[in-house]
Each structure stands twice: as C-alpha cells, then as structure tokens.
Coordinates of N, CA, C and O in Angstrom, one line a residue:
M1 N 111.6 143.6 83.3 CA 112.3 142.4 83.3 C 112.3 141.9 81.9 O 111.3 141.9 81.2
R2 N 113.4 141.4 81.4 CA 113.5 140.9 80.0 C 112.8 139.5 79.9 O 112.7 138.8 80.9
T3 N 112.5 139.1 78.7 CA 111.8 137.9 78.5 C 112.6 136.7 79.0 O 112.1 135.8 79.6
G4 N 113.9 136.7 78.7 CA 114.8 135.6 79.2 C 114.8 135.5 80.7 O 114.7 134.4 81.3
S5 N 114.9 136.6 81.3 CA 114.9 136.7 82.8 C 113.6 136.2 83.4 O 113.5 135.5 84.3
R6 N 112.5 136.6 82.7 CA 111.1 136.2 83.1 C 111.0 134.7 83.0 O 110.4 134.0 83.9
L7 N 111.4 134.1 81.9 CA 111.3 132.7 81.7 C 112.2 131.9 82.7 O 111.7 130.9 83.3
L8 N 113.4 132.4 83.0 CA 114.2 131.8 84.0 C 113.5 131.9 85.4 O 113.5 130.9 86.1
F9 N 113.0 133.0 85.7 CA 112.3 133.2 87.0 C 111.1 132.3 87.1 O 110.9 131.6 88.2
T10 N 110.3 132.2 86.1 CA 109.1 131.4 86.1 C 109.5 129.9 86.2 O 108.9 129.2 87.0
G11 N 110.6 129.5 85.5 CA 111.1 128.1 85.6 C 111.5 127.8 87.0 O 111.3 126.7 87.5
L12 N 112.2 128.7 87.7 CA 112.7 128.5 89.0 C 111.5 128.4 90.0 O 111.5 127.6 90.9
L13 N 110.5 129.2 89.8 CA 109.3 129.1 90.6 C 108.6 127.8 90.4 O 108.1 127.2 91.4
L14 N 108.5 127.3 89.2 CA 107.8 126.0 88.9 C 108.6 124.9 89.6 O 108.1 124.0 90.1
L15 N 110.0 125.0 89.5 CA 110.8 124.0 90.1 C 110.7 123.9 91.6 O 110.6 122.9 92.2
A16 N 110.6 125.1 92.2 CA 110.4 125.2 93.6 C 109.1 124.6 94.1 O 109.0 123.9 95.1
A17 N 108.0 124.9 93.3 CA 106.7 124.4 93.6 C 106.7 122.9 93.5 O 106.1 122.2 94.3
A18 N 107.3 122.4 92.4 CA 107.3 120.9 92.2 C 108.1 120.2 93.3 O 107.7 119.2 93.8
T19 N 109.2 120.8 93.8 CA 110.0 120.3 94.8 C 109.2 120.3 96.1 O 109.3 119.3 96.9
A20 N 108.5 121.4 96.4 CA 107.7 121.5 97.6 C 106.6 120.4 97.7 O 106.3 120.0 98.8
N21 N 106.1 120.0 96.5 CA 105.0 119.0 96.5 C 105.5 117.6 96.3 O 104.7 116.6 96.3
A22 N 106.8 117.4 96.2 CA 107.4 116.1 95.9 C 107.2 115.2 97.2 O 107.3 115.7 98.3
A23 N 107.0 114.0 97.0 CA 106.8 113.0 98.1 C 108.2 112.8 98.7 O 109.2 112.6 98.1
T24 N 108.2 112.7 100.1 CA 109.4 112.4 100.8 C 109.3 110.9 101.1 O 108.4 110.4 101.6
E25 N 110.4 110.2 100.7 CA 110.5 108.8 101.0 C 110.6 108.6 102.5 O 111.5 109.2 103.2
I26 N 109.7 107.7 103.1 CA 109.8 107.5 104.5 C 109.9 105.9 104.7 O 109.6 105.2 103.8
S27 N 110.3 105.6 105.9 CA 110.4 104.1 106.3 C 109.3 103.8 107.3 O 108.7 104.7 107.8
W28 N 109.1 102.6 107.5 CA 108.0 102.2 108.4 C 108.3 102.6 109.8 O 107.3 102.9 110.6
D29 N 109.5 102.7 110.2 CA 109.9 103.2 111.6 C 109.3 104.7 111.8 O 109.0 105.0 112.9
E30 N 109.3 105.4 110.7 CA 108.8 106.8 110.9 C 107.3 106.9 111.1 O 106.8 108.0 111.5
L31 N 106.6 105.8 111.0 CA 105.2 105.8 111.4 C 105.0 105.5 112.9 O 103.9 105.6 113.4
L32 N 106.1 105.2 113.6 CA 106.1 105.0 115.0 C 106.4 106.3 115.7 O 107.4 107.0 115.3
P33 N 105.8 106.6 116.8 CA 106.2 107.8 117.6 C 107.7 107.6 118.0 O 108.1 106.4 118.3
P34 N 108.5 108.6 118.1 CA 109.9 108.5 118.4 C 110.2 107.6 119.7 O 111.1 106.9 119.7
E35 N 109.4 107.8 120.7 CA 109.6 107.0 121.9 C 109.4 105.5 121.8 O 109.8 104.8 122.6
L36 N 108.7 105.1 120.7 CA 108.5 103.7 120.5 C 109.4 103.0 119.5 O 109.4 101.8 119.4
R37 N 110.2 103.8 118.8 CA 111.0 103.3 117.7 C 112.0 102.2 118.1 O 112.2 101.3 117.3
E38 N 112.5 102.3 119.3 CA 113.5 101.3 119.7 C 112.8 100.2 120.5 O 113.4 99.2 120.7
L39 N 111.6 100.5 121.0 CA 110.9 99.5 121.9 C 110.1 98.5 121.1 O 110.0 97.4 121.5
Q40 N 109.4 99.0 120.0 CA 108.5 98.2 119.4 C 109.1 97.3 118.3 O 109.9 97.8 117.5
E41 N 108.9 96.1 118.3 CA 109.3 95.2 117.3 C 108.1 94.6 116.6 O 107.2 94.2 117.1
T42 N 108.2 94.8 115.2 CA 107.1 94.2 114.4 C 107.2 92.7 114.5 O 108.2 92.2 114.2
P43 N 106.1 92.0 114.8 CA 106.2 90.6 114.9 C 106.4 90.0 113.5 O 106.0 90.6 112.5
L44 N 107.2 88.9 113.4 CA 107.5 88.3 112.2 C 106.2 87.5 111.8 O 105.5 86.9 112.6
P45 N 106.0 87.4 110.5 CA 104.8 86.6 110.0 C 105.1 85.1 110.3 O 106.2 84.6 110.3
I46 N 104.0 84.4 110.5 CA 104.1 82.9 110.8 C 103.7 82.2 109.5 O 102.6 82.4 109.0
H47 N 104.6 81.4 108.9 CA 104.2 80.7 107.7 C 104.0 79.2 108.0 O 103.3 78.5 107.3
D48 N 104.5 78.7 109.1 CA 104.3 77.3 109.6 C 103.1 77.3 110.6 O 103.3 77.7 111.7
L49 N 102.0 76.9 110.1 CA 100.8 77.0 110.9 C 100.8 76.1 112.2 O 100.1 76.3 113.1
S50 N 101.8 75.2 112.2 CA 101.9 74.3 113.4 C 102.4 75.1 114.6 O 102.3 74.7 115.7
Q51 N 103.0 76.3 114.3 CA 103.5 77.2 115.4 C 102.4 78.0 116.1 O 102.6 78.6 117.1
L52 N 101.2 78.0 115.5 CA 100.2 78.8 116.1 C 99.8 78.4 117.5 O 99.4 79.2 118.3
G53 N 99.9 77.1 117.8 CA 99.5 76.6 119.1 C 100.5 77.2 120.2 O 100.0 77.6 121.2
D54 N 101.8 77.4 119.8 CA 102.7 78.0 120.8 C 102.3 79.4 121.0 O 102.5 79.9 122.1
M55 N 101.9 80.1 120.0 CA 101.5 81.5 120.1 C 100.3 81.7 121.0 O 100.2 82.6 121.7
D56 N 99.3 80.8 120.8 CA 98.1 80.9 121.6 C 98.5 80.9 123.1 O 97.9 81.7 123.9
A57 N 99.4 80.0 123.5 CA 99.8 80.0 124.9 C 100.5 81.3 125.4 O 100.2 81.8 126.5
E58 N 101.3 81.8 124.5 CA 102.1 83.0 124.9 C 101.3 84.3 124.8 O 101.3 85.1 125.7
L59 N 100.6 84.5 123.7 CA 100.0 85.8 123.4 C 98.5 85.8 123.3 O 97.9 86.9 123.0
G60 N 97.8 84.7 123.4 CA 96.4 84.7 123.2 C 96.1 84.3 121.8 O 96.9 83.7 121.1
D61 N 94.9 84.7 121.3 CA 94.5 84.3 119.9 C 95.4 85.0 118.9 O 95.5 86.2 118.8
P62 N 96.2 84.2 118.1 CA 97.1 84.8 117.2 C 96.5 85.6 116.0 O 97.1 86.3 115.3
A63 N 95.2 85.3 115.8 CA 94.5 86.0 114.6 C 94.0 87.4 115.0 O 93.6 88.2 114.2
V64 N 94.1 87.7 116.3 CA 93.7 89.1 116.8 C 94.9 90.0 116.8 O 95.9 89.7 117.3
Q65 N 94.6 91.2 116.2 CA 95.7 92.2 116.2 C 96.0 92.6 117.6 O 95.1 93.0 118.4
M66 N 97.3 92.6 118.0 CA 97.7 92.9 119.3 C 97.5 94.3 119.7 O 97.2 94.6 120.8
E67 N 97.8 95.2 118.8 CA 97.6 96.7 119.1 C 96.8 97.3 118.0 O 97.3 98.0 117.1
P68 N 95.4 97.2 118.1 CA 94.6 97.7 117.1 C 94.4 99.3 117.2 O 93.9 99.9 116.2
A69 N 94.9 99.9 118.2 CA 94.9 101.4 118.4 C 96.2 101.9 118.8 O 96.3 102.7 119.7
A70 N 97.3 101.4 118.1 CA 98.6 101.8 118.5 C 98.9 103.3 118.3 O 98.2 103.9 117.4
P71 N 99.7 104.0 119.0 CA 100.0 105.4 118.9 C 100.6 105.7 117.5 O 101.3 104.9 116.9
V72 N 100.2 106.9 117.0 CA 100.6 107.3 115.6 C 101.4 108.6 115.7 O 101.5 109.2 116.8
V73 N 102.0 109.0 114.6 CA 102.8 110.3 114.5 C 101.9 111.3 113.9 O 101.7 111.4 112.7
R74 N 101.3 112.2 114.7 CA 100.3 113.2 114.2 C 101.0 114.2 113.2 O 100.3 114.7 112.4
E75 N 102.3 114.4 113.4 CA 103.0 115.4 112.5 C 103.1 114.9 111.1 O 103.4 115.7 110.2
L76 N 102.8 113.7 110.8 CA 102.8 113.2 109.4 C 101.5 113.6 108.7 O 101.5 113.6 107.4
D77 N 100.5 114.0 109.4 CA 99.2 114.3 108.7 C 99.4 115.4 107.7 O 99.9 116.5 107.9
G78 N 98.9 115.1 106.4 CA 99.0 116.1 105.3 C 100.3 116.1 104.5 O 100.4 116.8 103.6
R79 N 101.3 115.3 104.9 CA 102.5 115.3 104.2 C 102.5 114.4 103.0 O 101.8 113.4 102.9
Q80 N 103.2 114.8 102.0 CA 103.4 114.0 100.8 C 104.5 113.0 101.1 O 105.6 113.3 101.4
V81 N 104.1 111.7 101.0 CA 105.1 110.6 101.4 C 105.2 109.6 100.3 O 104.3 109.4 99.4
K82 N 106.2 108.8 100.3 CA 106.4 107.6 99.5 C 106.9 106.5 100.4 O 107.9 106.7 101.0
L83 N 106.1 105.4 100.4 CA 106.4 104.4 101.4 C 106.4 103.0 100.6 O 105.4 102.7 99.9
P84 N 107.4 102.2 100.9 CA 107.3 100.8 100.2 C 106.6 99.8 101.1 O 106.5 100.0 102.3
G85 N 106.0 98.9 100.5 CA 105.3 97.8 101.3 C 104.6 96.8 100.4 O 104.7 96.8 99.2
Y86 N 103.8 96.0 101.1 CA 103.1 94.9 100.4 C 101.6 95.2 100.5 O 101.1 95.8 101.5
V87 N 100.8 94.7 99.5 CA 99.4 95.0 99.4 C 98.6 93.8 100.0 O 98.8 92.6 99.6
V88 N 97.6 94.1 100.8 CA 96.6 93.2 101.3 C 95.3 93.7 100.8 O 94.8 94.7 101.2
P89 N 94.7 93.0 99.7 CA 93.5 93.6 99.1 C 92.3 93.6 100.0 O 92.1 92.7 100.8
L90 N 91.5 94.7 99.9 CA 90.3 94.8 100.6 C 89.1 94.5 99.7 O 88.0 94.1 100.1
A91 N 89.3 94.8 98.4 CA 88.2 94.6 97.4 C 88.9 94.4 96.0 O 90.0 94.9 95.8
I92 N 88.2 93.6 95.2 CA 88.8 93.3 93.8 C 87.7 93.8 92.8 O 86.5 93.4 93.0
T93 N 88.1 94.5 91.8 CA 87.2 95.0 90.8 C 86.8 93.9 89.8 O 87.4 92.8 89.8
D94 N 85.8 94.2 89.0 CA 85.4 93.2 87.9 C 86.6 93.0 87.0 O 86.6 91.9 86.4
A95 N 87.5 93.9 86.9 CA 88.7 93.8 86.0 C 89.8 93.1 86.7 O 90.9 93.0 86.2
M96 N 89.5 92.4 87.8 CA 90.5 91.7 88.6 C 91.7 92.6 89.0 O 92.8 92.2 88.9
E97 N 91.4 93.8 89.5 CA 92.4 94.7 90.0 C 92.0 95.1 91.4 O 90.8 95.1 91.8
V98 N 93.0 95.5 92.1 CA 92.8 96.0 93.5 C 93.0 97.5 93.5 O 94.1 98.0 93.1
E99 N 92.0 98.2 94.0 CA 92.1 99.7 94.1 C 92.1 100.1 95.6 O 92.5 101.3 95.9
E100 N 91.6 99.3 96.5 CA 91.6 99.6 97.9 C 92.2 98.5 98.7 O 91.9 97.3 98.5
F101 N 93.2 98.8 99.5 CA 94.0 97.8 100.2 C 94.6 98.3 101.4 O 94.6 99.5 101.7
L102 N 95.2 97.4 102.2 CA 96.0 97.7 103.3 C 97.5 97.6 102.9 O 97.8 96.6 102.3
L103 N 98.3 98.6 103.2 CA 99.7 98.5 102.9 C 100.4 98.1 104.2 O 100.2 98.7 105.2
V104 N 101.2 97.1 104.1 CA 101.9 96.5 105.3 C 103.4 96.4 105.0 O 103.8 96.3 103.9
P105 N 104.2 96.3 106.1 CA 105.6 96.3 105.9 C 106.3 95.0 105.5 O 107.4 95.0 105.0
Y106 N 105.6 93.9 105.6 CA 106.2 92.6 105.2 C 105.1 91.8 104.5 O 103.9 91.9 104.8
F107 N 105.6 90.9 103.7 CA 104.7 90.0 102.9 C 103.9 89.1 103.9 O 104.5 88.5 104.8
G108 N 102.7 88.9 103.7 CA 101.9 88.0 104.5 C 101.2 88.6 105.7 O 100.4 87.9 106.4
A109 N 101.5 89.8 106.0 CA 100.9 90.5 107.2 C 99.4 90.6 106.9 O 98.9 90.9 105.8
C110 N 98.6 90.3 107.9 CA 97.1 90.4 107.9 C 96.5 89.2 107.2 O 95.3 89.0 107.2
I111 N 97.3 88.4 106.5 CA 96.8 87.1 105.9 C 97.3 86.0 106.8 O 96.5 85.2 107.2
H112 N 98.6 86.0 107.0 CA 99.1 85.1 108.0 C 99.0 85.9 109.3 O 98.6 87.0 109.3
V113 N 99.3 85.3 110.4 CA 99.2 86.0 111.7 C 100.5 86.2 112.4 O 101.4 85.4 112.1
P114 N 100.7 87.1 113.3 CA 99.7 88.1 113.7 C 99.8 89.3 112.8 O 100.9 89.6 112.3
P115 N 98.7 90.1 112.7 CA 98.8 91.4 112.0 C 99.6 92.4 112.8 O 99.7 92.3 114.0
P116 N 100.3 93.2 112.0 CA 101.1 94.3 112.7 C 100.2 95.2 113.5 O 99.0 95.3 113.3
P117 N 100.8 96.0 114.4 CA 100.1 97.1 115.1 C 99.5 98.0 114.1 O 100.0 98.2 112.9
S118 N 98.4 98.7 114.5 CA 97.7 99.6 113.6 C 98.6 100.8 113.0 O 98.4 101.3 111.9
N119 N 99.7 101.1 113.8 CA 100.6 102.2 113.3 C 101.6 101.7 112.3 O 102.4 102.4 111.8
Q120 N 101.4 100.4 111.9 CA 102.3 99.8 110.9 C 101.4 99.3 109.7 O 101.8 98.5 108.9
I121 N 100.2 99.9 109.6 CA 99.3 99.6 108.5 C 98.7 100.9 108.0 O 98.3 101.7 108.7
V122 N 98.7 101.0 106.6 CA 98.1 102.2 106.0 C 97.0 101.7 105.1 O 97.2 100.8 104.2
H123 N 95.8 102.3 105.3 CA 94.7 102.1 104.4 C 94.9 102.9 103.1 O 95.0 104.1 103.2
V124 N 94.8 102.3 102.0 CA 95.1 103.0 100.7 C 94.0 102.8 99.7 O 93.4 101.7 99.6
R125 N 93.7 103.9 99.1 CA 92.8 103.9 97.9 C 93.7 104.4 96.8 O 94.1 105.6 96.8
S126 N 93.9 103.6 95.7 CA 94.8 104.0 94.7 C 94.1 104.7 93.6 O 92.9 104.6 93.4
S127 N 94.9 105.5 92.8 CA 94.3 106.2 91.7 C 94.2 105.3 90.4 O 93.5 105.6 89.5
G128 N 94.8 104.1 90.5 CA 94.6 103.1 89.4 C 94.7 101.7 90.1 O 95.2 101.6 91.2
G129 N 94.3 100.7 89.4 CA 94.2 99.4 89.9 C 95.6 98.7 89.8 O 96.4 98.9 88.9
I130 N 95.8 97.7 90.7 CA 96.9 96.8 90.7 C 96.4 95.5 90.3 O 95.4 95.0 90.9
K131 N 97.0 94.9 89.3 CA 96.5 93.6 88.8 C 96.7 92.6 89.9 O 97.7 92.5 90.6
L132 N 95.7 91.7 90.0 CA 95.7 90.7 91.1 C 96.9 89.8 91.0 O 97.5 89.5 92.0
R133 N 97.4 89.5 89.8 CA 98.5 88.6 89.7 C 99.8 89.3 90.1 O 100.8 88.6 90.3
D134 N 99.9 90.6 90.3 CA 101.1 91.3 90.7 C 101.2 91.5 92.3 O 102.1 92.1 92.7
L135 N 100.3 91.0 93.0 CA 100.2 91.3 94.5 C 101.3 90.7 95.3 O 101.5 91.0 96.4
Y136 N 102.1 89.8 94.7 CA 103.2 89.2 95.5 C 104.4 90.0 95.5 O 105.4 89.6 96.2
Q137 N 104.5 91.1 94.8 CA 105.7 91.9 94.8 C 105.4 93.2 95.7 O 104.3 93.6 95.9
P138 N 106.5 93.8 96.1 CA 106.3 95.0 96.9 C 106.1 96.2 96.0 O 106.4 96.2 94.8
F139 N 105.5 97.3 96.5 CA 105.2 98.5 95.7 C 105.6 99.7 96.5 O 105.7 99.7 97.7
W140 N 105.8 100.8 95.7 CA 106.0 102.1 96.3 C 104.6 102.7 96.2 O 104.0 102.7 95.2
I141 N 104.2 103.3 97.3 CA 102.9 104.0 97.4 C 103.2 105.5 97.7 O 103.9 105.8 98.7
S142 N 102.7 106.4 96.9 CA 103.0 107.8 97.1 C 101.6 108.6 97.1 O 100.7 108.3 96.4
G143 N 101.6 109.5 98.0 CA 100.4 110.4 98.2 C 100.4 111.1 99.5 O 101.4 111.1 100.2
T144 N 99.3 111.8 99.8 CA 99.2 112.6 101.0 C 98.7 111.6 102.1 O 97.6 111.0 102.0
I145 N 99.5 111.5 103.1 CA 99.2 110.6 104.2 C 98.3 111.4 105.2 O 98.5 112.6 105.5
Q146 N 97.3 110.7 105.7 CA 96.4 111.3 106.7 C 96.5 110.4 108.0 O 96.5 109.2 107.9
V147 N 96.6 111.0 109.1 CA 96.5 110.3 110.4 C 95.1 110.0 110.7 O 94.4 110.9 111.1
E148 N 94.6 108.8 110.4 CA 93.2 108.5 110.5 C 93.1 107.0 110.9 O 93.5 106.2 110.1
H149 N 92.4 106.7 111.9 CA 92.1 105.3 112.3 C 91.1 104.7 111.5 O 90.0 105.3 111.2
M150 N 91.3 103.5 111.0 CA 90.3 102.8 110.1 C 90.2 101.4 110.7 O 91.2 100.7 110.9
E151 N 89.0 100.9 110.9 CA 88.8 99.6 111.4 C 88.3 98.7 110.2 O 87.5 99.1 109.4
N152 N 88.9 97.5 110.2 CA 88.5 96.5 109.2 C 88.5 95.1 109.8 O 89.2 94.9 110.8
E153 N 87.8 94.2 109.2 CA 87.8 92.8 109.8 C 89.2 92.2 109.8 O 89.5 91.3 110.6
L154 N 90.0 92.5 108.8 CA 91.4 92.0 108.8 C 92.3 92.6 109.8 O 93.0 91.8 110.5
A155 N 92.3 93.9 109.9 CA 93.1 94.6 110.9 C 92.8 96.1 110.9 O 92.2 96.6 109.9
N156 N 93.1 96.8 111.9 CA 92.9 98.2 112.0 C 94.1 98.9 111.4 O 95.2 98.4 111.5
A157 N 93.9 100.1 110.8 CA 95.0 100.9 110.3 C 95.1 102.2 111.0 O 94.0 102.8 111.4
G158 N 96.3 102.8 111.2 CA 96.4 104.1 111.8 C 96.6 105.2 110.9 O 96.5 106.4 111.3
Y159 N 96.8 104.9 109.6 CA 97.0 106.0 108.6 C 96.2 105.7 107.3 O 95.7 104.5 107.1
R160 N 96.0 106.7 106.5 CA 95.3 106.5 105.2 C 96.0 107.4 104.1 O 96.5 108.5 104.4
I161 N 96.0 106.8 102.9 CA 96.4 107.6 101.7 C 95.4 107.4 100.7 O 95.1 106.2 100.3
D162 N 94.7 108.5 100.2 CA 93.7 108.4 99.1 C 94.4 108.9 97.8 O 95.3 109.7 97.8
A163 N 93.8 108.4 96.7 CA 94.3 108.8 95.4 C 95.8 108.6 95.2 O 96.6 109.4 94.7
A164 N 96.3 107.5 95.8 CA 97.7 107.1 95.8 C 98.2 106.7 94.5 O 97.5 106.0 93.7
S165 N 99.4 107.1 94.2 CA 100.0 106.5 93.0 C 100.8 105.3 93.4 O 101.3 105.2 94.5
V166 N 100.8 104.3 92.5 CA 101.4 103.0 92.8 C 102.4 102.6 91.8 O 102.1 102.8 90.6
E167 N 103.6 102.2 92.2 CA 104.6 101.8 91.2 C 105.4 100.6 91.8 O 105.5 100.5 93.0
P168 N 105.8 99.7 91.0 CA 106.6 98.5 91.5 C 107.8 99.0 92.2 O 108.5 99.9 91.9
Y169 N 108.1 98.3 93.3 CA 109.3 98.6 94.1 C 110.5 97.8 93.3 O 110.4 96.6 93.2
I170 N 111.5 98.6 92.9 CA 112.6 98.0 92.2 C 113.7 97.9 93.3 O 114.1 98.9 93.9
Y171 N 114.3 96.7 93.4 CA 115.3 96.5 94.4 C 116.6 97.2 94.1 O 117.0 97.3 93.0

C-alpha cells in the first residue's frame, strides 16, 4: 500500500473511531421507558410557596419525591450521551465550584418542590468545576451514562455520569 493510501486509510479509521465514541444528544423523554413516555408528566416547579398547602391536600408532603425509584431505560447503560439540564449542587469546593451535582430537566427542581421522579434526575461528577455564580444557566453534560440508582437527601437519581464534560447550553 502506498504512503498516501495508508494515510487516507488511517485517517478514515480515526474518523470512524471518533464517530463511534461521539456522544449522542438525548432528551429527557429518552430517560423514560417507552411505555411511560406519554403517560408521565414531569411536575412543574412551584415558585409561589403559598401553593404548597394545596399540594399537601392533593399529593401529601410536597417536599417528598413522588417516585424515588421510577423505572429506567436499561439500554442506555454504557452509552455516550449529551443531555441538557440544570445543576443542583451536592457539594461546593474551596474554590467555590461545583463538581458533584444532580442534573435536572428544569430550573428549581429539587430546590423548589416537588422533585422530579428519579428517572428524570442524573447524578453527575464532572471532570472540571462549574463556578457557583454560573449555576442559574442550563448546561450540556456529556459522558458515559450508567443506569444506577443513587439516594440523596435532596432526591434519588436513576442515572449517573462520571467524569462528565460540562459546557454552557447555547440557545
């Protein structure tokens, strides 16, 4: 094989390998089993705390996650994904950065009530910190998703991404 052909062949192999490892952009609905996608509605966050009394009567304690062990999509395990969402910090470093957090589909989840079901929460450990002042914006989180239940005092998560890359979500 000639040098030019070898270089072209090597380049094509590298391109194929990079494409195979590229993260697939997914939506929050894809974290729901197919049979639940049309049935499950993610509760809207409550920003007016005067409405909490109404929720107590209807749903019980609004601070308690309604579905802490919701069904997950096992086929996602081990896939490279890219998912947009909001950060709920679990710990803050001395440098005022967040490296471990819950990724949720809407702003205020797990801080305001009610928390989303566990299949709509991803426990994330990032490869770099997110500045505390930046937490009000959405982010893209990329990495290998694991189907793994995690319990936390804020809410349970049905998925995990370790060594995640984080980038601002650009509208």
